[in-house]
Amino acid sequence: MGAFASYAPMALSALQTGQQISSNRAAQKSRAAETEANRQADIVQINASETERARERAEELRIRQARLRARQGAAGLQSGGTGSASAVLAGLEKHALSETQAETDAAARRRAEVNRQASWRETSLLRSSQDDTVARLNAWFARRDGW
């Protein structure tokens, strides 16, 4: 009975330490899943706003082109020329394409930033979980060895 009495506290301590480590890992996985869900939500929001802005730009371009064609058509009937209308329309399309490219690049930078921050958070969570596990094991061995 004496041997059991000396091992029982150590076994209980090992069990408690194991449970604490397991609990910490589960919490870390939960935080990592939350971080991933937040990252996905941010990416979806960026994509949605980019799609909405592209739709607005296309509609705005269509309206501007229709107005320009109507004005040029009325002026062309009076003067007989349509050359400048096609140049202006081409300029509008080129400007719209450059705006689209600039906004696409900005959205890509925002996505990259969201991904970078999520990666950093996940790495930080992993490191803190590993540090906590090592600290708990070291503390357990120190208690066991009577340090």
PDB file of C-alpha atoms in Angstrom:
ATOM      1  CA  MET A   1       0.000   0.000   0.000  1.00  0.00           C
ATOM      2  CA  GLY A   2       2.913   2.309   0.683  1.00  0.00           C
ATOM      3  CA  ALA A   3       4.130   2.140  -2.911  1.00  0.00           C
ATOM      4  CA  PHE A   4       0.690   2.957  -4.233  1.00  0.00           C
ATOM      5  CA  ALA A   5       0.401   5.917  -1.897  1.00  0.00           C
ATOM      6  CA  SER A   6       3.626   7.405  -3.239  1.00  0.00           C
ATOM      7  CA  TYR A   7       2.680   6.873  -6.887  1.00  0.00           C
ATOM      8  CA  ALA A   8      -0.947   7.980  -6.640  1.00  0.00           C
ATOM      9  CA  PRO A   9      -0.229  11.728  -6.361  1.00  0.00           C
ATOM     10  CA  MET A  10       2.247  11.516  -9.244  1.00  0.00           C
ATOM     11  CA  ALA A  11      -0.245   9.599 -11.402  1.00  0.00           C
ATOM     12  CA  LEU A  12      -2.995  12.080 -10.547  1.00  0.00           C
ATOM     13  CA  SER A  13      -0.669  14.970 -11.368  1.00  0.00           C
ATOM     14  CA  ALA A  14       0.244  13.371 -14.710  1.00  0.00           C
ATOM     15  CA  LEU A  15      -3.429  12.847 -15.493  1.00  0.00           C
ATOM     16  CA  GLN A  16      -4.275  16.463 -14.641  1.00  0.00           C
ATOM     17  CA  THR A  17      -1.371  17.771 -16.709  1.00  0.00           C
ATOM     18  CA  GLY A  18      -2.455  15.606 -19.641  1.00  0.00           C
ATOM     19  CA  GLN A  19      -6.015  16.901 -19.346  1.00  0.00           C
ATOM     20  CA  GLN A  20      -4.799  20.496 -19.212  1.00  0.00           C
ATOM     21  CA  ILE A  21      -2.653  19.956 -22.308  1.00  0.00           C
ATOM     22  CA  SER A  22      -5.568  18.298 -24.120  1.00  0.00           C
ATOM     23  CA  SER A  23      -7.887  21.132 -23.120  1.00  0.00           C
ATOM     24  CA  ASN A  24      -5.337  23.692 -24.295  1.00  0.00           C
ATOM     25  CA  ARG A  25      -4.989  21.947 -27.666  1.00  0.00           C
ATOM     26  CA  ALA A  26      -8.759  21.868 -28.117  1.00  0.00           C
ATOM     27  CA  ALA A  27      -8.961  25.588 -27.310  1.00  0.00           C
ATOM     28  CA  GLN A  28      -6.119  26.302 -29.739  1.00  0.00           C
ATOM     29  CA  LYS A  29      -7.893  24.347 -32.498  1.00  0.00           C
ATOM     30  CA  SER A  30     -11.083  26.270 -31.778  1.00  0.00           C
ATOM     31  CA  ARG A  31      -9.252  29.606 -32.014  1.00  0.00           C
ATOM     32  CA  ALA A  32      -7.543  28.485 -35.238  1.00  0.00           C
ATOM     33  CA  ALA A  33     -10.922  27.521 -36.721  1.00  0.00           C
ATOM     34  CA  GLU A  34     -12.320  30.899 -35.684  1.00  0.00           C
ATOM     35  CA  THR A  35      -9.358  32.655 -37.299  1.00  0.00           C
ATOM     36  CA  GLU A  36      -9.898  30.677 -40.508  1.00  0.00           C
ATOM     37  CA  ALA A  37     -13.621  31.480 -40.494  1.00  0.00           C
ATOM     38  CA  ASN A  38     -12.832  35.183 -40.043  1.00  0.00           C
ATOM     39  CA  ARG A  39     -10.307  35.017 -42.897  1.00  0.00           C
ATOM     40  CA  GLN A  40     -12.841  33.346 -45.180  1.00  0.00           C
ATOM     41  CA  ALA A  41     -15.496  35.926 -44.257  1.00  0.00           C
ATOM     42  CA  ASP A  42     -13.089  38.778 -44.998  1.00  0.00           C
ATOM     43  CA  ILE A  43     -12.156  37.257 -48.372  1.00  0.00           C
ATOM     44  CA  VAL A  44     -15.837  36.758 -49.269  1.00  0.00           C
ATOM     45  CA  GLN A  45     -16.576  40.364 -48.293  1.00  0.00           C
ATOM     46  CA  ILE A  46     -13.669  41.635 -50.428  1.00  0.00           C
ATOM     47  CA  ASN A  47     -14.814  39.521 -53.390  1.00  0.00           C
ATOM     48  CA  ALA A  48     -18.416  40.688 -53.011  1.00  0.00           C
ATOM     49  CA  SER A  49     -17.458  44.345 -52.856  1.00  0.00           C
ATOM     50  CA  GLU A  50     -15.152  43.898 -55.845  1.00  0.00           C
ATOM     51  CA  THR A  51     -17.936  42.219 -57.844  1.00  0.00           C
ATOM     52  CA  GLU A  52     -20.434  44.908 -56.850  1.00  0.00           C
ATOM     53  CA  ARG A  53     -18.022  47.692 -57.797  1.00  0.00           C
ATOM     54  CA  ALA A  54     -17.281  46.008 -61.148  1.00  0.00           C
ATOM     55  CA  ARG A  55     -21.020  45.795 -61.846  1.00  0.00           C
ATOM     56  CA  GLU A  56     -21.440  49.478 -60.941  1.00  0.00           C
ATOM     57  CA  ARG A  57     -18.492  50.452 -63.151  1.00  0.00           C
ATOM     58  CA  ALA A  58     -19.880  48.472 -66.098  1.00  0.00           C
ATOM     59  CA  GLU A  59     -23.305  50.078 -65.668  1.00  0.00           C
ATOM     60  CA  GLU A  60     -21.761  53.530 -65.358  1.00  0.00           C
ATOM     61  CA  LEU A  61     -19.689  52.954 -68.502  1.00  0.00           C
ATOM     62  CA  ARG A  62     -22.744  51.716 -70.411  1.00  0.00           C
ATOM     63  CA  ILE A  63     -24.718  54.822 -69.415  1.00  0.00           C
ATOM     64  CA  ARG A  64     -21.865  57.182 -70.304  1.00  0.00           C
ATOM     65  CA  GLN A  65     -21.423  55.488 -73.676  1.00  0.00           C
ATOM     66  CA  ALA A  66     -25.152  55.636 -74.412  1.00  0.00           C
ATOM     67  CA  ARG A  67     -25.269  59.342 -73.543  1.00  0.00           C
ATOM     68  CA  LEU A  68     -22.202  60.055 -75.635  1.00  0.00           C
ATOM     69  CA  ARG A  69     -23.616  58.125 -78.589  1.00  0.00           C
ATOM     70  CA  ALA A  70     -26.878  60.005 -78.292  1.00  0.00           C
ATOM     71  CA  ARG A  71     -25.095  63.384 -78.191  1.00  0.00           C
ATOM     72  CA  GLN A  72     -22.726  62.438 -80.997  1.00  0.00           C
ATOM     73  CA  GLY A  73     -25.618  61.045 -83.000  1.00  0.00           C
ATOM     74  CA  ALA A  74     -27.518  64.310 -82.714  1.00  0.00           C
ATOM     75  CA  ALA A  75     -24.396  66.336 -83.501  1.00  0.00           C
ATOM     76  CA  GLY A  76     -23.433  63.943 -86.282  1.00  0.00           C
ATOM     77  CA  LEU A  77     -26.754  64.374 -87.992  1.00  0.00           C
ATOM     78  CA  GLN A  78     -26.143  68.081 -88.050  1.00  0.00           C
ATOM     79  CA  SER A  79     -22.484  67.983 -89.036  1.00  0.00           C
ATOM     80  CA  GLY A  80     -22.197  64.630 -90.770  1.00  0.00           C
ATOM     81  CA  GLY A  81     -19.187  63.357 -88.716  1.00  0.00           C
ATOM     82  CA  THR A  82     -18.797  60.429 -86.298  1.00  0.00           C
ATOM     83  CA  GLY A  83     -15.012  60.036 -86.024  1.00  0.00           C
ATOM     84  CA  SER A  84     -14.585  61.798 -82.712  1.00  0.00           C
ATOM     85  CA  ALA A  85     -17.388  59.764 -81.110  1.00  0.00           C
ATOM     86  CA  SER A  86     -15.542  56.489 -81.606  1.00  0.00           C
ATOM     87  CA  ALA A  87     -12.337  58.025 -80.197  1.00  0.00           C
ATOM     88  CA  VAL A  88     -14.153  59.264 -77.113  1.00  0.00           C
ATOM     89  CA  LEU A  89     -15.858  55.886 -76.660  1.00  0.00           C
ATOM     90  CA  ALA A  90     -12.511  54.119 -76.942  1.00  0.00           C
ATOM     91  CA  GLY A  91     -11.073  56.526 -74.376  1.00  0.00           C
ATOM     92  CA  LEU A  92     -13.953  55.797 -72.002  1.00  0.00           C
ATOM     93  CA  GLU A  93     -13.394  52.049 -72.365  1.00  0.00           C
ATOM     94  CA  LYS A  94      -9.652  52.423 -71.826  1.00  0.00           C
ATOM     95  CA  HIS A  95     -10.245  54.529 -68.707  1.00  0.00           C
ATOM     96  CA  ALA A  96     -12.778  51.986 -67.403  1.00  0.00           C
ATOM     97  CA  LEU A  97     -10.288  49.163 -67.977  1.00  0.00           C
ATOM     98  CA  SER A  98      -7.546  51.016 -66.110  1.00  0.00           C
ATOM     99  CA  GLU A  99      -9.956  51.682 -63.205  1.00  0.00           C
ATOM    100  CA  THR A 100     -10.929  48.013 -63.201  1.00  0.00           C
ATOM    101  CA  GLN A 101      -7.295  46.933 -63.139  1.00  0.00           C
ATOM    102  CA  ALA A 102      -6.456  49.359 -60.326  1.00  0.00           C
ATOM    103  CA  GLU A 103      -9.372  48.126 -58.222  1.00  0.00           C
ATOM    104  CA  THR A 104      -8.545  44.487 -58.993  1.00  0.00           C
ATOM    105  CA  ASP A 105      -4.970  45.100 -57.839  1.00  0.00           C
ATOM    106  CA  ALA A 106      -6.212  46.805 -54.667  1.00  0.00           C
ATOM    107  CA  ALA A 107      -8.542  43.878 -53.920  1.00  0.00           C
ATOM    108  CA  ALA A 108      -5.676  41.430 -54.472  1.00  0.00           C
ATOM    109  CA  ARG A 109      -3.546  43.419 -52.013  1.00  0.00           C
ATOM    110  CA  ARG A 110      -6.387  43.381 -49.460  1.00  0.00           C
ATOM    111  CA  ARG A 111      -6.784  39.608 -49.915  1.00  0.00           C
ATOM    112  CA  ALA A 112      -3.039  39.089 -49.491  1.00  0.00           C
ATOM    113  CA  GLU A 113      -3.066  41.205 -46.327  1.00  0.00           C
ATOM    114  CA  VAL A 114      -5.997  39.239 -44.892  1.00  0.00           C
ATOM    115  CA  ASN A 115      -4.223  35.961 -45.693  1.00  0.00           C
ATOM    116  CA  ARG A 116      -0.948  37.223 -44.199  1.00  0.00           C
ATOM    117  CA  GLN A 117      -2.630  38.338 -40.981  1.00  0.00           C
ATOM    118  CA  ALA A 118      -4.530  35.041 -40.676  1.00  0.00           C
ATOM    119  CA  SER A 119      -1.318  33.096 -41.214  1.00  0.00           C
ATOM    120  CA  TRP A 120       0.443  35.144 -38.559  1.00  0.00           C
ATOM    121  CA  ARG A 121      -2.433  34.582 -36.085  1.00  0.00           C
ATOM    122  CA  GLU A 122      -2.432  30.843 -36.759  1.00  0.00           C
ATOM    123  CA  THR A 123       1.344  30.628 -36.320  1.00  0.00           C
ATOM    124  CA  SER A 124       1.104  32.659 -33.126  1.00  0.00           C
ATOM    125  CA  LEU A 125      -1.625  30.373 -31.769  1.00  0.00           C
ATOM    126  CA  LEU A 126       0.430  27.304 -32.604  1.00  0.00           C
ATOM    127  CA  ARG A 127       3.530  28.719 -30.939  1.00  0.00           C
ATOM    128  CA  SER A 128       1.653  29.742 -27.806  1.00  0.00           C
ATOM    129  CA  SER A 129       0.049  26.288 -27.618  1.00  0.00           C
ATOM    130  CA  GLN A 130       3.439  24.603 -27.997  1.00  0.00           C
ATOM    131  CA  ASP A 131       4.995  26.902 -25.402  1.00  0.00           C
ATOM    132  CA  ASP A 132       2.150  26.183 -22.995  1.00  0.00           C
ATOM    133  CA  THR A 133       2.493  22.425 -23.514  1.00  0.00           C
ATOM    134  CA  VAL A 134       6.239  22.528 -22.935  1.00  0.00           C
ATOM    135  CA  ALA A 135       5.812  24.705 -19.846  1.00  0.00           C
ATOM    136  CA  ARG A 136       3.207  22.336 -18.382  1.00  0.00           C
ATOM    137  CA  LEU A 137       5.381  19.283 -19.047  1.00  0.00           C
ATOM    138  CA  ASN A 138       8.439  20.982 -17.568  1.00  0.00           C
ATOM    139  CA  ALA A 139       6.439  21.960 -14.496  1.00  0.00           C
ATOM    140  CA  TRP A 140       5.162  18.405 -14.122  1.00  0.00           C
ATOM    141  CA  PHE A 141       8.637  16.896 -14.383  1.00  0.00           C
ATOM    142  CA  ALA A 142       9.957  19.495 -11.934  1.00  0.00           C
ATOM    143  CA  ARG A 143       7.222  18.570  -9.444  1.00  0.00           C
ATOM    144  CA  ARG A 144       7.874  14.875 -10.002  1.00  0.00           C
ATOM    145  CA  ASP A 145      11.590  15.249  -9.475  1.00  0.00           C
ATOM    146  CA  GLY A 146      11.087  17.523  -6.500  1.00  0.00           C
ATOM    147  CA  TRP A 147      12.820  20.566  -7.968  1.00  0.00           C
TER     148      TRP A 147
END
